[in-house]
Tab-separated table of C-alpha atoms in Angstrom:
chain	number	residue	atom	x	y	z
K	1	MET	CA	15.450	-5.303	16.967
K	2	ARG	CA	13.627	-8.035	14.990
K	3	ARG	CA	11.249	-8.558	17.867
K	4	THR	CA	10.443	-4.832	17.951
K	5	ARG	CA	9.816	-4.755	14.182
K	6	ALA	CA	7.632	-7.867	14.418
K	7	ALA	CA	5.690	-6.408	17.352
K	8	LEU	CA	5.114	-3.149	15.482
K	9	MET	CA	4.004	-4.885	12.297
K	10	GLY	CA	1.722	-7.221	14.244
K	11	ALA	CA	0.193	-4.298	16.115
K	12	ALA	CA	-0.303	-2.392	12.853
K	13	VAL	CA	-2.084	-5.339	11.210
K	14	SER	CA	-4.235	-5.917	14.271
K	15	LEU	CA	-5.274	-2.282	14.781
K	16	VAL	CA	-5.893	-1.539	11.106
K	17	SER	CA	-7.954	-4.737	10.787
K	18	GLU	CA	-9.932	-3.940	13.908
K	19	ARG	CA	-10.617	-0.312	12.977
K	20	GLY	CA	-11.019	-0.825	9.240
K	21	THR	CA	-8.850	2.153	8.378
K	22	ALA	CA	-5.167	2.798	7.811
K	23	ASN	CA	-5.537	6.120	9.666
K	24	VAL	CA	-4.399	4.618	12.949
K	25	PRO	CA	-2.183	7.003	14.933
K	26	VAL	CA	1.452	6.002	15.378
K	27	SER	CA	0.997	6.377	19.124
K	28	ASP	CA	-1.733	3.706	19.133
K	29	ILE	CA	0.463	1.287	17.171
K	30	ALA	CA	3.426	1.965	19.446
K	31	ASP	CA	1.291	1.469	22.573
K	32	ALA	CA	-0.136	-1.801	21.236
K	33	ALA	CA	3.394	-3.040	20.460
K	34	GLY	CA	4.684	-1.920	23.849
K	35	VAL	CA	7.293	0.432	22.407
K	36	SER	CA	7.813	4.161	22.112
K	37	ARG	CA	6.714	6.249	19.131
K	38	GLN	CA	10.366	7.081	18.555
K	39	LEU	CA	11.043	3.408	17.815
K	40	VAL	CA	8.342	3.440	15.142
K	41	TYR	CA	10.074	6.357	13.453
K	42	LEU	CA	13.505	4.791	13.944
K	43	HIS	CA	12.493	1.487	12.356
K	44	PHE	CA	10.086	2.690	9.659
K	45	GLY	CA	10.280	6.463	9.250
K	46	ASP	CA	6.510	6.953	9.329
K	47	ARG	CA	3.203	5.164	9.722
K	48	ASP	CA	2.643	4.644	6.003
K	49	ARG	CA	5.988	2.873	5.642
K	50	LEU	CA	5.153	0.707	8.673
K	51	LEU	CA	1.801	-0.268	7.131
K	52	LEU	CA	3.432	-1.006	3.789
K	53	GLU	CA	6.074	-3.202	5.423
K	54	ALA	CA	3.473	-4.961	7.582
K	55	ALA	CA	1.294	-5.676	4.550
K	56	LEU	CA	4.229	-6.970	2.521
K	57	ASP	CA	5.435	-9.112	5.390
K	58	LEU	CA	1.975	-10.608	5.725
K	59	ALA	CA	1.689	-11.268	1.972
K	60	ARG	CA	5.203	-12.672	1.639
K	61	GLY	CA	4.662	-14.963	4.609
K	62	ASP	CA	1.785	-16.791	2.941
K	63	LEU	CA	2.410	-16.256	-0.768
K	64	ALA	CA	6.153	-16.238	-1.420
K	65	GLY	CA	6.554	-20.015	-1.773
K	66	LEU	CA	3.661	-20.423	-4.198
K	67	GLY	CA	5.764	-19.602	-7.266
K	68	GLU	CA	7.809	-22.740	-6.727
K	69	ALA	CA	4.815	-24.969	-7.431
K	70	THR	CA	4.410	-26.668	-10.773
K	71	ALA	CA	2.516	-25.023	-13.584
K	72	GLU	CA	-0.263	-27.579	-13.127
K	73	ALA	CA	-0.942	-26.311	-9.604
K	74	GLY	CA	-2.732	-23.214	-10.928
K	75	ARG	CA	-6.031	-23.747	-9.127
K	76	GLU	CA	-4.335	-24.480	-5.807
K	77	ARG	CA	-2.191	-21.357	-6.140
K	78	ALA	CA	-5.146	-19.164	-7.130
K	79	LEU	CA	-7.111	-20.555	-4.207
K	80	ALA	CA	-4.199	-19.937	-1.803
K	81	VAL	CA	-4.011	-16.304	-2.955
K	82	ALA	CA	-7.766	-15.869	-2.584
K	83	ARG	CA	-7.820	-17.476	0.861
K	84	HIS	CA	-4.957	-15.287	2.071
K	85	PHE	CA	-6.638	-12.051	1.032
K	86	ALA	CA	-10.041	-13.187	2.307
K	87	GLU	CA	-8.548	-14.103	5.683
K	88	HIS	CA	-6.961	-10.655	6.032
K	89	ARG	CA	-9.675	-8.742	4.203
K	90	ASP	CA	-10.180	-5.946	6.725
K	91	PHE	CA	-6.484	-5.147	6.826
K	92	TYR	CA	-5.966	-5.291	3.058
K	93	ARG	CA	-9.133	-3.312	2.363
K	94	ALA	CA	-7.756	-0.495	4.503
K	95	VAL	CA	-4.264	-0.645	2.970
K	96	PHE	CA	-5.532	-0.832	-0.628
K	97	SER	CA	-7.432	2.412	0.036
K	98	SER	CA	-4.715	4.189	2.051
K	99	ALA	CA	-2.038	6.693	1.104
K	100	SER	CA	0.253	3.667	0.631
K	101	ALA	CA	-2.080	2.020	-1.896
K	102	PHE	CA	0.042	2.703	-4.988
K	103	ALA	CA	3.270	1.502	-3.371
K	104	PHE	CA	1.492	-1.482	-1.857
K	105	THR	CA	-0.153	-2.480	-5.140
K	106	LYS	CA	3.181	-2.280	-6.927
K	107	ALA	CA	4.910	-4.330	-4.229
K	108	VAL	CA	2.178	-7.009	-4.138
K	109	SER	CA	2.481	-7.346	-7.906
K	110	ARG	CA	6.187	-8.087	-7.441
K	111	VAL	CA	5.375	-10.649	-4.728
K	112	LEU	CA	2.856	-12.360	-7.024
K	113	THR	CA	4.973	-12.268	-10.231
K	114	PRO	CA	6.658	-15.664	-9.586
K	115	LEU	CA	3.241	-17.376	-9.749
K	116	PRO	CA	2.493	-16.663	-13.416
K	117	ARG	CA	6.202	-16.784	-14.291
K	118	ALA	CA	6.368	-20.487	-13.349
K	119	SER	CA	3.354	-21.261	-15.534
K	120	ILE	CA	4.629	-19.161	-18.430
K	121	GLU	CA	8.067	-20.790	-18.368
K	122	ALA	CA	6.553	-24.271	-18.149
K	123	ARG	CA	4.104	-23.609	-20.998
K	124	TYR	CA	6.185	-21.553	-23.428
K	125	GLY	CA	9.816	-22.182	-22.482
K	126	GLU	CA	11.970	-20.154	-24.857
K	127	ALA	CA	9.129	-19.371	-27.281
K	128	LEU	CA	8.692	-15.872	-25.845
K	129	PRO	CA	11.627	-13.695	-26.948
K	130	GLY	CA	13.572	-11.191	-24.877
K	131	ARG	CA	11.771	-9.865	-21.847
K	132	LEU	CA	8.336	-10.892	-23.064
K	133	ALA	CA	7.962	-13.769	-20.582
K	134	GLU	CA	8.965	-11.520	-17.663
K	135	ASP	CA	6.749	-8.669	-18.892
K	136	PHE	CA	3.808	-11.030	-19.325
K	137	ALA	CA	4.314	-12.436	-15.808
K	138	LEU	CA	4.342	-8.904	-14.354
K	139	PHE	CA	1.273	-8.001	-16.417
K	140	VAL	CA	-0.630	-11.033	-15.106
K	141	ALA	CA	0.506	-10.398	-11.508
K	142	SER	CA	-0.518	-6.731	-11.722
K	143	GLY	CA	-3.909	-7.700	-13.098
K	144	THR	CA	-4.285	-10.260	-10.333
K	145	THR	CA	-3.472	-7.579	-7.774
K	146	ALA	CA	-6.068	-5.235	-9.280
K	147	LEU	CA	-8.697	-7.984	-9.243
K	148	VAL	CA	-7.847	-8.884	-5.635
K	149	SER	CA	-8.003	-5.213	-4.610
K	150	ALA	CA	-11.462	-4.820	-6.154
K	151	TRP	CA	-12.573	-8.119	-4.574
K	152	VAL	CA	-11.558	-7.211	-1.018
K	153	ALA	CA	-13.252	-3.827	-1.443
K	154	GLU	CA	-16.580	-5.374	-2.490
K	155	ASP	CA	-19.527	-4.823	-0.217
K	156	GLY	CA	-21.002	-7.861	1.426
K	157	GLU	CA	-20.435	-10.046	4.397
K	158	ALA	CA	-18.184	-12.850	3.282
K	159	LEU	CA	-15.776	-13.400	0.436
K	160	ASP	CA	-15.751	-16.759	-1.302
K	161	PRO	CA	-12.152	-17.694	-2.205
K	162	GLU	CA	-13.451	-20.339	-4.636
K	163	VAL	CA	-15.207	-17.631	-6.654
K	164	LEU	CA	-12.099	-15.439	-6.868
K	165	ALA	CA	-9.941	-18.441	-7.788
K	166	ASP	CA	-12.370	-19.237	-10.626
K	167	ARG	CA	-12.283	-15.616	-11.798
K	168	LEU	CA	-8.484	-15.550	-11.767
K	169	LEU	CA	-8.271	-18.814	-13.672
K	170	ALA	CA	-10.799	-17.645	-16.273
K	171	VAL	CA	-8.797	-14.484	-16.933
K	172	GLY	CA	-5.646	-16.610	-17.050
K	173	ARG	CA	-7.174	-18.891	-19.687
K	174	VAL	CA	-8.031	-15.894	-21.874
K	175	ALA	CA	-4.518	-14.453	-21.515
K	176	THR	CA	-2.915	-17.846	-22.174
K	177	ALA	CA	-4.971	-18.318	-25.323
K	178	ALA	CA	-3.925	-14.888	-26.588
K	179	VAL	CA	-0.242	-15.541	-25.935
K	180	GLY	CA	-0.545	-18.999	-27.485
K	181	GLU	CA	-1.914	-17.403	-30.636
K	182	LEU	CA	1.009	-14.956	-30.712
K	183	VAL	CA	3.519	-17.761	-30.299
K	184	ARG	CA	1.897	-19.728	-33.156
K	185	SER	CA	1.920	-16.649	-35.418
K	186	GLY	CA	5.680	-16.401	-35.604
K	187	PRO	CA	9.087	-16.404	-33.964
K	188	ASP	CA	9.007	-12.735	-32.949
K	189	CYS	CA	5.532	-12.983	-31.311
K	190	GLY	CA	4.003	-10.156	-33.230
């Protein structure tokens, strides 16, 4: 069962990347995976769910462990995110513009949330009351996802991960300065 799921997700990533569109027929994905169309529907329900799961599996595979890094590893983490999306640009470009785009964007934001959360906890500790630290981490991750989505959709031949990493870090510095000012202004942060 795992092998079938992996084969289907691999075929989906490969075909969508190759064709540059998420509008790949289920029959083509099933044929490429060496399974029947019925198995696609059994495992995923429909093509859009398969593409969403394949995209999340791909993102989690490379990005899930990045949140465990220290807060000082910001550039390395930003660069790892940029390299991942640049490497799989054709696939992500298609998924970010597909019928699954909203669900995918939301899910990628959840995958990326541990990255800013580690930095926020290291920098502010308990200074952010209630859910503010978690909300800020989700806000930063969602903004990162939006920036990545726009970046992979840009016209041009090659993406430069160094440039995106610099952009992400610059936005992060602005957000950090704003939160720092809130923390200095009082115990309830505003």
